[in-house]
Short mmCIF file of C-alpha atoms (C1' of nucleotides) in Angstrom, two decimals:
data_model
loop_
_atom_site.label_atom_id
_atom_site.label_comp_id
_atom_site.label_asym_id
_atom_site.label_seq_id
_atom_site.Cartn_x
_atom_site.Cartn_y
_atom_site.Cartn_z
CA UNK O 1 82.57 73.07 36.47
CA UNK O 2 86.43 73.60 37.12
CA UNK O 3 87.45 69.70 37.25
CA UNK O 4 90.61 68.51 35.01
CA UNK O 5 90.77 64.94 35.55
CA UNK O 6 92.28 63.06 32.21
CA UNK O 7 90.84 59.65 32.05
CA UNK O 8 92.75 56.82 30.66
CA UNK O 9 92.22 53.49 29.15
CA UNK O 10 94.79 50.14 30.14
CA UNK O 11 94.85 46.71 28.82
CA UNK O 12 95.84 43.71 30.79
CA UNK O 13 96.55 40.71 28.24
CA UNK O 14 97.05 37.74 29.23
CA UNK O 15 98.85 35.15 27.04
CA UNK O 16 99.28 31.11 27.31
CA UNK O 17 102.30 29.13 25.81
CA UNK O 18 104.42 26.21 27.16
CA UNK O 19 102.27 25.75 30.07
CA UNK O 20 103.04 29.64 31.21
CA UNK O 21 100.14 32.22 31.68
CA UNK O 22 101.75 35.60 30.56
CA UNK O 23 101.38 39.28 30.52
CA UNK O 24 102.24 41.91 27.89
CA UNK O 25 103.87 44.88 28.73
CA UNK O 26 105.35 47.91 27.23
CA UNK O 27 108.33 50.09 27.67
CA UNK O 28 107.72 53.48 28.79
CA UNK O 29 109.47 55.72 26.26
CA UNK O 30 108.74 58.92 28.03
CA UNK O 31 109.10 60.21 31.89
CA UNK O 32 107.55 59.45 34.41
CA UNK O 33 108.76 56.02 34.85
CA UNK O 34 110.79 56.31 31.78
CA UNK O 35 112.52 53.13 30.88
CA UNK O 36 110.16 51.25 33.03
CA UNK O 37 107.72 48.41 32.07
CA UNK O 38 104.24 49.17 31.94
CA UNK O 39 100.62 47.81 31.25
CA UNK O 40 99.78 49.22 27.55
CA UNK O 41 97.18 52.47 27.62
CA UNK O 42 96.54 55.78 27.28
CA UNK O 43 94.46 58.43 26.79
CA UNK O 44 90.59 58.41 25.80
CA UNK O 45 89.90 60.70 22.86
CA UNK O 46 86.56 62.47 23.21
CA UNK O 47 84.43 60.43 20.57
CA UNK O 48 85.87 57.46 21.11
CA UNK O 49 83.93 54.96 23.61
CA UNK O 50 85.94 53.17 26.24
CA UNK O 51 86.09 49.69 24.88
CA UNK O 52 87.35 51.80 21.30
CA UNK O 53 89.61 53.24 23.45
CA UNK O 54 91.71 50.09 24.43
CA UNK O 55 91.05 48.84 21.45
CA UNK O 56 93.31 51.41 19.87
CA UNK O 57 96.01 51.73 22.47
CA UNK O 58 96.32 47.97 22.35
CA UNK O 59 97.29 47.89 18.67
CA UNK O 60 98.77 51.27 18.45
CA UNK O 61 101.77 50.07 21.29
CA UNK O 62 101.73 46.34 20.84
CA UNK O 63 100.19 45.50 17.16
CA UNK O 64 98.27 43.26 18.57
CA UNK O 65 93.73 42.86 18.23
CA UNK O 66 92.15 41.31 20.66
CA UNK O 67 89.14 39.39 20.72
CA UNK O 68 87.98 38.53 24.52
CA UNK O 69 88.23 41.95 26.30
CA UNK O 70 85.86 42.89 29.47
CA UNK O 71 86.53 45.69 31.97
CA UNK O 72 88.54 45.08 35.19
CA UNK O 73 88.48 48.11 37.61
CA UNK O 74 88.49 51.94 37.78
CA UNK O 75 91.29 52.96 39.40
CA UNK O 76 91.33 56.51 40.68
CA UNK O 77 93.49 57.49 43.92
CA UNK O 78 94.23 60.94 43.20
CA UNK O 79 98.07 60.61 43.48
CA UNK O 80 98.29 57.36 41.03
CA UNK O 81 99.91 59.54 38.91
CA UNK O 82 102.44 62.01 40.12
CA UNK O 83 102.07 64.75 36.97
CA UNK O 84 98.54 64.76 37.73
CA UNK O 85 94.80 63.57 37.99
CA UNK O 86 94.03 60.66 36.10
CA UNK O 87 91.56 57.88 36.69
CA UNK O 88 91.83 55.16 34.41
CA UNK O 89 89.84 52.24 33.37
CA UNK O 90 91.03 49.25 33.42
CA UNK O 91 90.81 46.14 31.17
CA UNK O 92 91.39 42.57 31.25
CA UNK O 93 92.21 40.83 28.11
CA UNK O 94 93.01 37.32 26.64
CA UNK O 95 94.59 36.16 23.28
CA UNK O 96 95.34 32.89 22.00
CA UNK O 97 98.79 31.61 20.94
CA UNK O 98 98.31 31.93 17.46
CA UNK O 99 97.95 35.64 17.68
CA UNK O 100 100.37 35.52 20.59
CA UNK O 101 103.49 36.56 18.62
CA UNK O 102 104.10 40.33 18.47
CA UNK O 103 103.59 42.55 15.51
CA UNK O 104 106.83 43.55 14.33
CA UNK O 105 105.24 46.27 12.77
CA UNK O 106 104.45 48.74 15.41
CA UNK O 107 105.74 51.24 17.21
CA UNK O 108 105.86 48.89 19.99
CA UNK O 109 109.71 47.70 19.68
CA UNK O 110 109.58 47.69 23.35
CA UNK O 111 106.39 45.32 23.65
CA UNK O 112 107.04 42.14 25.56
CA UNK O 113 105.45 39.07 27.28
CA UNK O 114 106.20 38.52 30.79
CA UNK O 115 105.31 35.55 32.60
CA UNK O 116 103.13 36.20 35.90
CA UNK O 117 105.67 34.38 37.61
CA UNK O 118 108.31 35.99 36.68
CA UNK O 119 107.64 40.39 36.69
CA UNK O 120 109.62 43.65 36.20
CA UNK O 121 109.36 46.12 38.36
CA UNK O 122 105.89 47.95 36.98
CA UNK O 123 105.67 51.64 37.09
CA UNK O 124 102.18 53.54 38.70
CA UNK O 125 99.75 51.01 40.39
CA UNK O 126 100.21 48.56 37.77
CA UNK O 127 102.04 45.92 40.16
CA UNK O 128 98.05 46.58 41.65
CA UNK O 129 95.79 46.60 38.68
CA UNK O 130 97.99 43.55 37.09
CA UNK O 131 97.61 41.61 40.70
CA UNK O 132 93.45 42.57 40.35
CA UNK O 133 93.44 40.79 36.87
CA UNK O 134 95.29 37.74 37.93
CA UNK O 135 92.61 37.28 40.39
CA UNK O 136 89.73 37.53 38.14
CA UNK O 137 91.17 35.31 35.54
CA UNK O 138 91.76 32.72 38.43
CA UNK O 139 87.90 33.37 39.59
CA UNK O 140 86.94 33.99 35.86
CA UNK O 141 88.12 30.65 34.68
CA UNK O 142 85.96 28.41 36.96
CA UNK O 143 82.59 29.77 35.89
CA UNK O 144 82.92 30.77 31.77
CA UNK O 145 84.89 28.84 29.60
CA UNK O 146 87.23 31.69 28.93
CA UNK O 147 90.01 28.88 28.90
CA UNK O 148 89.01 28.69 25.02
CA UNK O 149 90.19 32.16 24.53
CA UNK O 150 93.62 31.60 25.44
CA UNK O 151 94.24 27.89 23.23
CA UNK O 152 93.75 27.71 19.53
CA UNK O 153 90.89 26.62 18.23
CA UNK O 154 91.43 22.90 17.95
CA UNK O 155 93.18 21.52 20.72
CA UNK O 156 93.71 18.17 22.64
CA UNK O 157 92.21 17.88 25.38
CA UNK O 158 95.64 17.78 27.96
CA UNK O 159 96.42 21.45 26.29
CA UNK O 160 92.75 22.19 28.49
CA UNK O 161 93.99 20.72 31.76
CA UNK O 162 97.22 22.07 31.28
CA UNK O 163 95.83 25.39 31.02
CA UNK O 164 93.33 25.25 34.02
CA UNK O 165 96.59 23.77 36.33
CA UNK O 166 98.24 26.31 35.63
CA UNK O 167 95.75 29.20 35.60
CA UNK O 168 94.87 27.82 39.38
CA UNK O 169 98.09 26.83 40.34
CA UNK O 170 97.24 23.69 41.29
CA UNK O 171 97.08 19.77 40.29
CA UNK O 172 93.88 18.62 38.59
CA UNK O 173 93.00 15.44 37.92
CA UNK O 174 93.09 14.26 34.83
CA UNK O 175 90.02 11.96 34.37
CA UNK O 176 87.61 13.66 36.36
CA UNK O 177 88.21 16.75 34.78
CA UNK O 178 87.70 15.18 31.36
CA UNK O 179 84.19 13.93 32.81
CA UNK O 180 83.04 17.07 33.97
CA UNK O 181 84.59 19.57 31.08
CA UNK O 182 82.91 16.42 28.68
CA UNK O 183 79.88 16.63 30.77
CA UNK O 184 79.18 20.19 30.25
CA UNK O 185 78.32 19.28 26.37
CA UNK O 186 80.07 22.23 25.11
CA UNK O 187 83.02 20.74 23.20
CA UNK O 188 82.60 19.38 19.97
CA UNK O 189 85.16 16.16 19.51
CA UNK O 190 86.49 16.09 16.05
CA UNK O 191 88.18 13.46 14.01
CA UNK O 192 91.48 14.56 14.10
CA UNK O 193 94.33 13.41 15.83
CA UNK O 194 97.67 14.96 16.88
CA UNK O 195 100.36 13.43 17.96
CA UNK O 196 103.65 15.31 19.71
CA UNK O 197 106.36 13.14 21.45
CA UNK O 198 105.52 9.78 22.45
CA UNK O 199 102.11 8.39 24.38
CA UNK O 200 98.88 7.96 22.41
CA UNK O 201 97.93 10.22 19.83
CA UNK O 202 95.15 12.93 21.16
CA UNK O 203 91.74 13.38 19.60
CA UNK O 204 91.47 16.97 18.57
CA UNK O 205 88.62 18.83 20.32
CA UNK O 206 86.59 22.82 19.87
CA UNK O 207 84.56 25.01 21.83
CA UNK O 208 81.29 24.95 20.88
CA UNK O 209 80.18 28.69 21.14
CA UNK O 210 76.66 28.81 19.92
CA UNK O 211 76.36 25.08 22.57
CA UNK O 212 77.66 27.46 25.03
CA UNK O 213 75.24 30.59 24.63
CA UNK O 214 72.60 28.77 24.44
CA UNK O 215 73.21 27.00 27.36
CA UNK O 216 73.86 29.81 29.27
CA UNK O 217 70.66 31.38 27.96
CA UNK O 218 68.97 28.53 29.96
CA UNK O 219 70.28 29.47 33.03
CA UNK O 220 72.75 26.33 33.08
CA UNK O 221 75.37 27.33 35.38
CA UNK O 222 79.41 26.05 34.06
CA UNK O 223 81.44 24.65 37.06
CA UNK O 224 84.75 24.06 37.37
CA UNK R 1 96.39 67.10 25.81
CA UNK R 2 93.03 67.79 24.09
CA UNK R 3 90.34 65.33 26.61
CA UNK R 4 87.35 67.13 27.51
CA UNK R 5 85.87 64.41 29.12
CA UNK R 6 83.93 65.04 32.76
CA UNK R 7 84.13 61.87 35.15
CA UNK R 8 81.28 61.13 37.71
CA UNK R 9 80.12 58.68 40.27
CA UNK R 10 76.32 57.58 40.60
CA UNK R 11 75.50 55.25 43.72
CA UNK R 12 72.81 52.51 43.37
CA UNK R 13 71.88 52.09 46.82
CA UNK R 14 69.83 49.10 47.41
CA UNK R 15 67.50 48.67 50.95
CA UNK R 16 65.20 45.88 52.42
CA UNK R 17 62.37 46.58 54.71
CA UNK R 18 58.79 44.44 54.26
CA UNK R 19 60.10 41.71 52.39
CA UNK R 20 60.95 43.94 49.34
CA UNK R 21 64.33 45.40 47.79
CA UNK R 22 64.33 48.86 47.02
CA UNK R 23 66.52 51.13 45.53
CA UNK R 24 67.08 55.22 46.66
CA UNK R 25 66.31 57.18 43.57
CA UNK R 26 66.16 61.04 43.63
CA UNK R 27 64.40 63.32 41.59
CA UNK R 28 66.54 65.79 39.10
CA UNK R 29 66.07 69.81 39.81
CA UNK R 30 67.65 70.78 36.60
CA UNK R 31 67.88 69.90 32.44
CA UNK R 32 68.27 67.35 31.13
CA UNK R 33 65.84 64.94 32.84
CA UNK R 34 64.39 67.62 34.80
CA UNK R 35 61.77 66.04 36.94
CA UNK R 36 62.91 62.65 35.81
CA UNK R 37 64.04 60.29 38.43
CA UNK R 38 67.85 59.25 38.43
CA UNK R 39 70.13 57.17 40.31
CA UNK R 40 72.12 59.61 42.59
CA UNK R 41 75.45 60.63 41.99
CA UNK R 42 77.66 63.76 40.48
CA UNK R 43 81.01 64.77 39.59
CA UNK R 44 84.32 64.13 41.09
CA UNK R 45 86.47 67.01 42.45
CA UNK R 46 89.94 67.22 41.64
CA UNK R 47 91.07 65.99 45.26
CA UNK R 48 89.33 63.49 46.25
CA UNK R 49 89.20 59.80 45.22
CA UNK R 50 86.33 58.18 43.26
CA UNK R 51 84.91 56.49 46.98
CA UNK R 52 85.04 59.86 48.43
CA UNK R 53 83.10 61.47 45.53
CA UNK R 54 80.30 58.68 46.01
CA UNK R 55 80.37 59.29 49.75
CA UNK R 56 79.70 62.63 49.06
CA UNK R 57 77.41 62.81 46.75
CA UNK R 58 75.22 60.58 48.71
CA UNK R 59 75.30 62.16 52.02
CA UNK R 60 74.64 65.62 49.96
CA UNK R 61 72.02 64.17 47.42
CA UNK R 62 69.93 62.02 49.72
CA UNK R 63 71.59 62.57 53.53
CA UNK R 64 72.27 58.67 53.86
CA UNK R 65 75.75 57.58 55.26
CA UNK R 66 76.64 54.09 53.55
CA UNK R 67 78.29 51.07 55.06
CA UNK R 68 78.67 48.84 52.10
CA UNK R 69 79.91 50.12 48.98
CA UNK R 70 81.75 48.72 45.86
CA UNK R 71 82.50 49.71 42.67
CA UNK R 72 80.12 48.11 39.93
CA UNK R 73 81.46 49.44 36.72
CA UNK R 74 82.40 52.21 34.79
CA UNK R 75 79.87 53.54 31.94
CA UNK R 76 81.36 55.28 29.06
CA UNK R 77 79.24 55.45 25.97
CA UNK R 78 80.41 59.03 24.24
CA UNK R 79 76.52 59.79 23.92
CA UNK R 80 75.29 58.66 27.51
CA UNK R 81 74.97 62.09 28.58
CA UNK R 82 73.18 64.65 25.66
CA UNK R 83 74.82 67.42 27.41
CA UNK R 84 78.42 66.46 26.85
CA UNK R 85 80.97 63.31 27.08
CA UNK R 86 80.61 62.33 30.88
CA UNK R 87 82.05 59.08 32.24
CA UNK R 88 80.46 57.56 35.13
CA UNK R 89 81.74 55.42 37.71
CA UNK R 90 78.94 53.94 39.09
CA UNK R 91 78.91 52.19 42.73
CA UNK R 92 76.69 49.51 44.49
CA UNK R 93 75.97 50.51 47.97
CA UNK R 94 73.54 48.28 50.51
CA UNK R 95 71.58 49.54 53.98
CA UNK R 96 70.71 48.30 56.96
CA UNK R 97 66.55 49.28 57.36
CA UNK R 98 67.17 50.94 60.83
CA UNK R 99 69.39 53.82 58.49
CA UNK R 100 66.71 53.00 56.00
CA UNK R 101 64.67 56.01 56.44
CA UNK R 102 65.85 59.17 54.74
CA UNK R 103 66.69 61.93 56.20
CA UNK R 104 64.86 65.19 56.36
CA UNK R 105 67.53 67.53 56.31
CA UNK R 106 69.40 67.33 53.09
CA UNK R 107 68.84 69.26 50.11
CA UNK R 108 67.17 65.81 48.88
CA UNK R 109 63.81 66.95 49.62
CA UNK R 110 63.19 64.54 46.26
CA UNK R 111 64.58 61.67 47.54
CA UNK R 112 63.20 58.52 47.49
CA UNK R 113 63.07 54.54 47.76
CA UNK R 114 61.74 52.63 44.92
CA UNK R 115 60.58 48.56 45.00
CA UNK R 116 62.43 47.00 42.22
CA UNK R 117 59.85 45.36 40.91
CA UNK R 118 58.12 49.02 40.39
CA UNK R 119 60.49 51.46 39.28
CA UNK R 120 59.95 54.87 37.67
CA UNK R 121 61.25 55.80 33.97
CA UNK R 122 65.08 56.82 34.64
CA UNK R 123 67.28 59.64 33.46
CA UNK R 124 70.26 59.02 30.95
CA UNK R 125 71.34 55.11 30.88
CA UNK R 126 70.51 54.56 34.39
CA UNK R 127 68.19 51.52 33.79
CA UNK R 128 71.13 50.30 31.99
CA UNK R 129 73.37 50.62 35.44
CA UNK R 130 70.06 49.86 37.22
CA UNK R 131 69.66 46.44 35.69
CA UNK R 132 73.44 45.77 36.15
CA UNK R 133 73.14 46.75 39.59
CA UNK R 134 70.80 43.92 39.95
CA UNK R 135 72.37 41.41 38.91
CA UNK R 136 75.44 41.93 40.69
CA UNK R 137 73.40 41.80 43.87
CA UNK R 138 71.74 38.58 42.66
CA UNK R 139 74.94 37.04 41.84
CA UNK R 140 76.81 38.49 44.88
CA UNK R 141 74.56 37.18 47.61
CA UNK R 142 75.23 33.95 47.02
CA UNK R 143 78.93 33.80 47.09
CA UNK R 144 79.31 36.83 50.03
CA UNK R 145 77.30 37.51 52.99
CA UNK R 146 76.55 40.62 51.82
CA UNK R 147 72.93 39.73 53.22
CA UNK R 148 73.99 41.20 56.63
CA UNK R 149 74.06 44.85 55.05
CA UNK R 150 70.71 44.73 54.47
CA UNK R 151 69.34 43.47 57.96
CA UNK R 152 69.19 44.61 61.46
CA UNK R 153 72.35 43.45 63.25
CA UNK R 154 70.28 41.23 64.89
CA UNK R 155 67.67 39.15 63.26
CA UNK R 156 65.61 36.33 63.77
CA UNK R 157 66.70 33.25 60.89
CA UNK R 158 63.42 33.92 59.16
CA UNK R 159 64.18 37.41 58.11
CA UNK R 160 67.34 35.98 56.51
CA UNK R 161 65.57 33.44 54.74
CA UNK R 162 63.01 35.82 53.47
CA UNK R 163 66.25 38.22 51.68
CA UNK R 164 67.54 35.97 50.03
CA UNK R 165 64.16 34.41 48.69
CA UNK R 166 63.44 38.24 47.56
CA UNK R 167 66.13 38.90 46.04
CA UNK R 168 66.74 35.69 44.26
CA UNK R 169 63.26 35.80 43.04
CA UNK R 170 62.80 31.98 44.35
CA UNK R 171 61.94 29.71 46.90
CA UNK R 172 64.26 28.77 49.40
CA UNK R 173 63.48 25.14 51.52
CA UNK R 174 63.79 26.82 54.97
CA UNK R 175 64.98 24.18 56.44
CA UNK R 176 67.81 23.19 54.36
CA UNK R 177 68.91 27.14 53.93
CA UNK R 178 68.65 26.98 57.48
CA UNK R 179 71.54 24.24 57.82
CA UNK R 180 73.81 25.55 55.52
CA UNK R 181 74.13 29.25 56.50
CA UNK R 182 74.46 27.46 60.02
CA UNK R 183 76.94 25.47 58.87
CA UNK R 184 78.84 28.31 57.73
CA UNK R 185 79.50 29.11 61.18
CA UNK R 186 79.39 32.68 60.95
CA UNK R 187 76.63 33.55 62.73
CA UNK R 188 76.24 33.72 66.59
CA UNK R 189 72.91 32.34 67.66
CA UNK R 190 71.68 35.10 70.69
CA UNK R 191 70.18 33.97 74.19
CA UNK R 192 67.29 36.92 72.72
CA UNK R 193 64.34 35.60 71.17
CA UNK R 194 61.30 38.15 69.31
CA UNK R 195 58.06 37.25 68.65
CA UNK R 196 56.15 38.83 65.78
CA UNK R 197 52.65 37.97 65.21
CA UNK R 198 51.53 34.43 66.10
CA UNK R 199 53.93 31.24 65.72
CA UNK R 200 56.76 30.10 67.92
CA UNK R 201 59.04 32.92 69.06
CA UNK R 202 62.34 33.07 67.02
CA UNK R 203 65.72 33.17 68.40
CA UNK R 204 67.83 36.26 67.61
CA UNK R 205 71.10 35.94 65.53
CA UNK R 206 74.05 38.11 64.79
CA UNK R 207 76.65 38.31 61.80
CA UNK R 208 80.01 37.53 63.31
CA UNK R 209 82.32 39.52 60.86
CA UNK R 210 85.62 38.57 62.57
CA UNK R 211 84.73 34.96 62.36
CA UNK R 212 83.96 35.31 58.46
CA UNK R 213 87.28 37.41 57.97
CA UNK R 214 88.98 34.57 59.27
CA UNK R 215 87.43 32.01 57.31
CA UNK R 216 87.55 33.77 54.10
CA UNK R 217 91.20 34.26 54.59
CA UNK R 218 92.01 30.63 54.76
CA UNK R 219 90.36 30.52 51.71
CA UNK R 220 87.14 28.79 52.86
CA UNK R 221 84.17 29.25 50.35
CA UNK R 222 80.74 30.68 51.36
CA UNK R 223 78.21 30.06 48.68
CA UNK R 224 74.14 29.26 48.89
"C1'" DC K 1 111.35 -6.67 16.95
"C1'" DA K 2 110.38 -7.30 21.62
"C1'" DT K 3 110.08 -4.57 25.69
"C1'" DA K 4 109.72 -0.51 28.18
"C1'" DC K 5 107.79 4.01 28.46
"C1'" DT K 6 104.37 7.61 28.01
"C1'" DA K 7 100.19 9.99 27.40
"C1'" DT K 8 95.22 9.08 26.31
"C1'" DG K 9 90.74 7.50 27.34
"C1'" DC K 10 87.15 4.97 29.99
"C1'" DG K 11 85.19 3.04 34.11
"C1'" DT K 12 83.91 2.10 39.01
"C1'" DA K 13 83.69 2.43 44.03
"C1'" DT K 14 83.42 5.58 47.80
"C1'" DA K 15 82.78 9.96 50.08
"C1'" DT K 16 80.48 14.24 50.23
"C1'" DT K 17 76.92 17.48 49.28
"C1'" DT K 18 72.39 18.68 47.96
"C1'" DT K 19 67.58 18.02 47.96
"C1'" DA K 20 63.12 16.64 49.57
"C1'" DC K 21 60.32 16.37 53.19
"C1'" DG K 22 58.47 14.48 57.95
"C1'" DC K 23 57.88 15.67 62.56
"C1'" DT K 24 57.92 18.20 67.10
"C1'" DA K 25 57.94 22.77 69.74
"C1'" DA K 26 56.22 27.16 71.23
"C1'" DT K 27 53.36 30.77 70.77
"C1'" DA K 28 48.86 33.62 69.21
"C1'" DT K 29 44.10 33.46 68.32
"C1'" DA K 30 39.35 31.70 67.78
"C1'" DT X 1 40.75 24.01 74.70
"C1'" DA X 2 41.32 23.48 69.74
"C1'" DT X 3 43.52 25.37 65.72
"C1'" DA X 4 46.58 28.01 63.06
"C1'" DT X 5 51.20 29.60 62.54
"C1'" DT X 6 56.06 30.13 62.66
"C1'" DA X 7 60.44 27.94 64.47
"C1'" DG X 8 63.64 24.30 64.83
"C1'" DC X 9 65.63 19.46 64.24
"C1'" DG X 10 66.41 15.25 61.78
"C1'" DT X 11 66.72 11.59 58.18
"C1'" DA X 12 66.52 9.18 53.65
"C1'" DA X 13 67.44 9.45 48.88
"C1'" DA X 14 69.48 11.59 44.92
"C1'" DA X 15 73.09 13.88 42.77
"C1'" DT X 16 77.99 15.28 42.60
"C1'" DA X 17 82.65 15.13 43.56
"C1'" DT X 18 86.78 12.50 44.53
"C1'" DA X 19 90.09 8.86 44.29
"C1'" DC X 20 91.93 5.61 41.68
"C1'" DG X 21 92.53 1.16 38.41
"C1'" DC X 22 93.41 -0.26 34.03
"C1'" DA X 23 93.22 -0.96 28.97
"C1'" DT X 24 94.85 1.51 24.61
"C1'" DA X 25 97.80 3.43 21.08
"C1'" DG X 26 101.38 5.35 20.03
"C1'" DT X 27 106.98 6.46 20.57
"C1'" DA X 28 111.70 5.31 22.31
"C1'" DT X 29 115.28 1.79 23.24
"C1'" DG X 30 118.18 -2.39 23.57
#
DNA sequence: CATACTATGCGTATATTTTACGCTAATATA
DNA sequence: TATATTAGCGTAAAATATACGCATAGTATG
């Protein structure tokens, strides 16, 4: 068979600090789009399996490991890149703020956190594959507690809220949300408070993973 | 670059006629797998894009022309094929019963449609993309009228009913189904009515896809 | 140190949606 | 004509979602 299409792996991660959901890009060191902000990827090595893959080109350009990674979309137009053929998987990614900051250690000086609000210009179809993950973690969010990937592992409870406002982009209320996130029985509420600024300290609270699988095991269907 | 890696597309095609879901398998001429039954499918030429290849492949493999198709996911498992490293992009495709039957002049002489509750043993993972396949439907159904693929454009309520209590695997009160996909208001009731067997004859309906365009655009929610 | 301010945490009343199921209508068949 | 069978409409009760009120436990301020 004659065909030379290259297949590629990308990474969409998706960040959350001071109430902002962002992105982490990479500067392209090379032409085309030299210069030019980009979703971190690259090439998939022959023994290597797709989720290795991105994997790899994650901490190769950004020094960063992931932990909640699922695949996004194939995207294969034959012009999406102008040197030639290549179809490339793409991945959607989250990471919470403790692992948020950026390994200095990498060949990724030019790594960098964008907020989704707030985007460079992106070079190939990225402006399309990045809009494609934004919509899945906004769909993603109300049906699997992926919200716990993105916070650390004890939180207060507002940090939750906070997060799920802003992921949706729109007011929540406050109580009712409590009830139903409560309701679900898949936080465990520990004895810890924190207190930042004024107001009343916050109990501390943690996802409850094993609650969770199990749960879903049964068929019990999370709702936000 | 070094990449020898071959990209494909495989299409699970999924039909309803007498109450059951079946899938379009065909039946492989050559090693590996000969004889074996596989999902259809092949490789990508250089020129065209992935939904082109799947087009293709289909029309060539098992002469059916699809209406519906989307892209599942991507399979990528460096052993998947014991040949050589082949990457498949595989596609869910649905089909009206009146394009149901397969046609006779293709090279798919070994074509055929398979109840899912009585499939064959498959070729390479495709149980794997198989089962997947499934579940997407299962899950898809209920949040996109994706029922209207699978049924004559028009259709007496009951035949509606009976989908999605096939492919859900469940009982569905009639009457309360009944209201709610109503209440949708995306179907027009017809001034036709059929009459199958004994019982009152039904009035026709018909999917209004403008209507549900609109709807789905102002962001109203269709779910079962 | 009293008073205001702020965020947390719990509760309750009302509206909306889902669920369960009774009943009538129109046709085929015995 | 009686009976079985599928279609079509409606209503009551249960469960969920929504809209708020208010006490609580701290910090900030005069």
């Amino acid at each position: 068979m004659q065909q030379s299409i290259k297949l590629s792996v990308d990474a969409v991660v998706f960040g959350y600090e001071s109430e902002t959901i962002s992105v982490l890009l990479i500067k392209r060191k090379y032409e085309p789009f030299k210069g030019k902000w980009a979703i971190p990827g690259g090439f998939v090595l022959d023994s290597e399996s797709l989720e290795e893959a991105v994997a790899r080109e994650l901490k190769e350009e950004t020094g960063i490991k992931i932990n909640y990674l699922e695949q996004l979309y194939t995207f294969g137009k034959p012009d999406r890149d102008p040197r030639k053929r290549v179809v490339s998987v793409a991945y959607f990614g989250l990471i919470k703020p403790s692992a948020f900051k950026l390994a200095a250690s990498t060949d990724a000086e030019e790594a960098q956190w964008f907020s989704i609000t707030n985007l460079p210009e992106l070079s190939f179809d990225h402006a399309e594959i990045l809009k494609l993950a934004i919509t899945r973690l906004q769909a993603k969010i109300t049906y699997e507690p992926i919200g716990f990937e993105l916070l650390d592992t004890k939180f207060p409870f507002s940090d939750l809220e906070k997060l799920y406002s802003s992921v949706l982009g729109r007011d929540i209320d406050r109580r009712n949300f409590r009830k139903k996130m409560l309701g679900l029985n898949i936080l465990d509420e520990l004895d810890e408070k924190v207190s930042k600024g004024s107001g009343r300290p916050a109990n501390l609270f943690m996802f409850n993973k094993n609650r969770y699988f199990k749960l879903k095991k049964e068929g019990i269907i999370f709702e936000i």
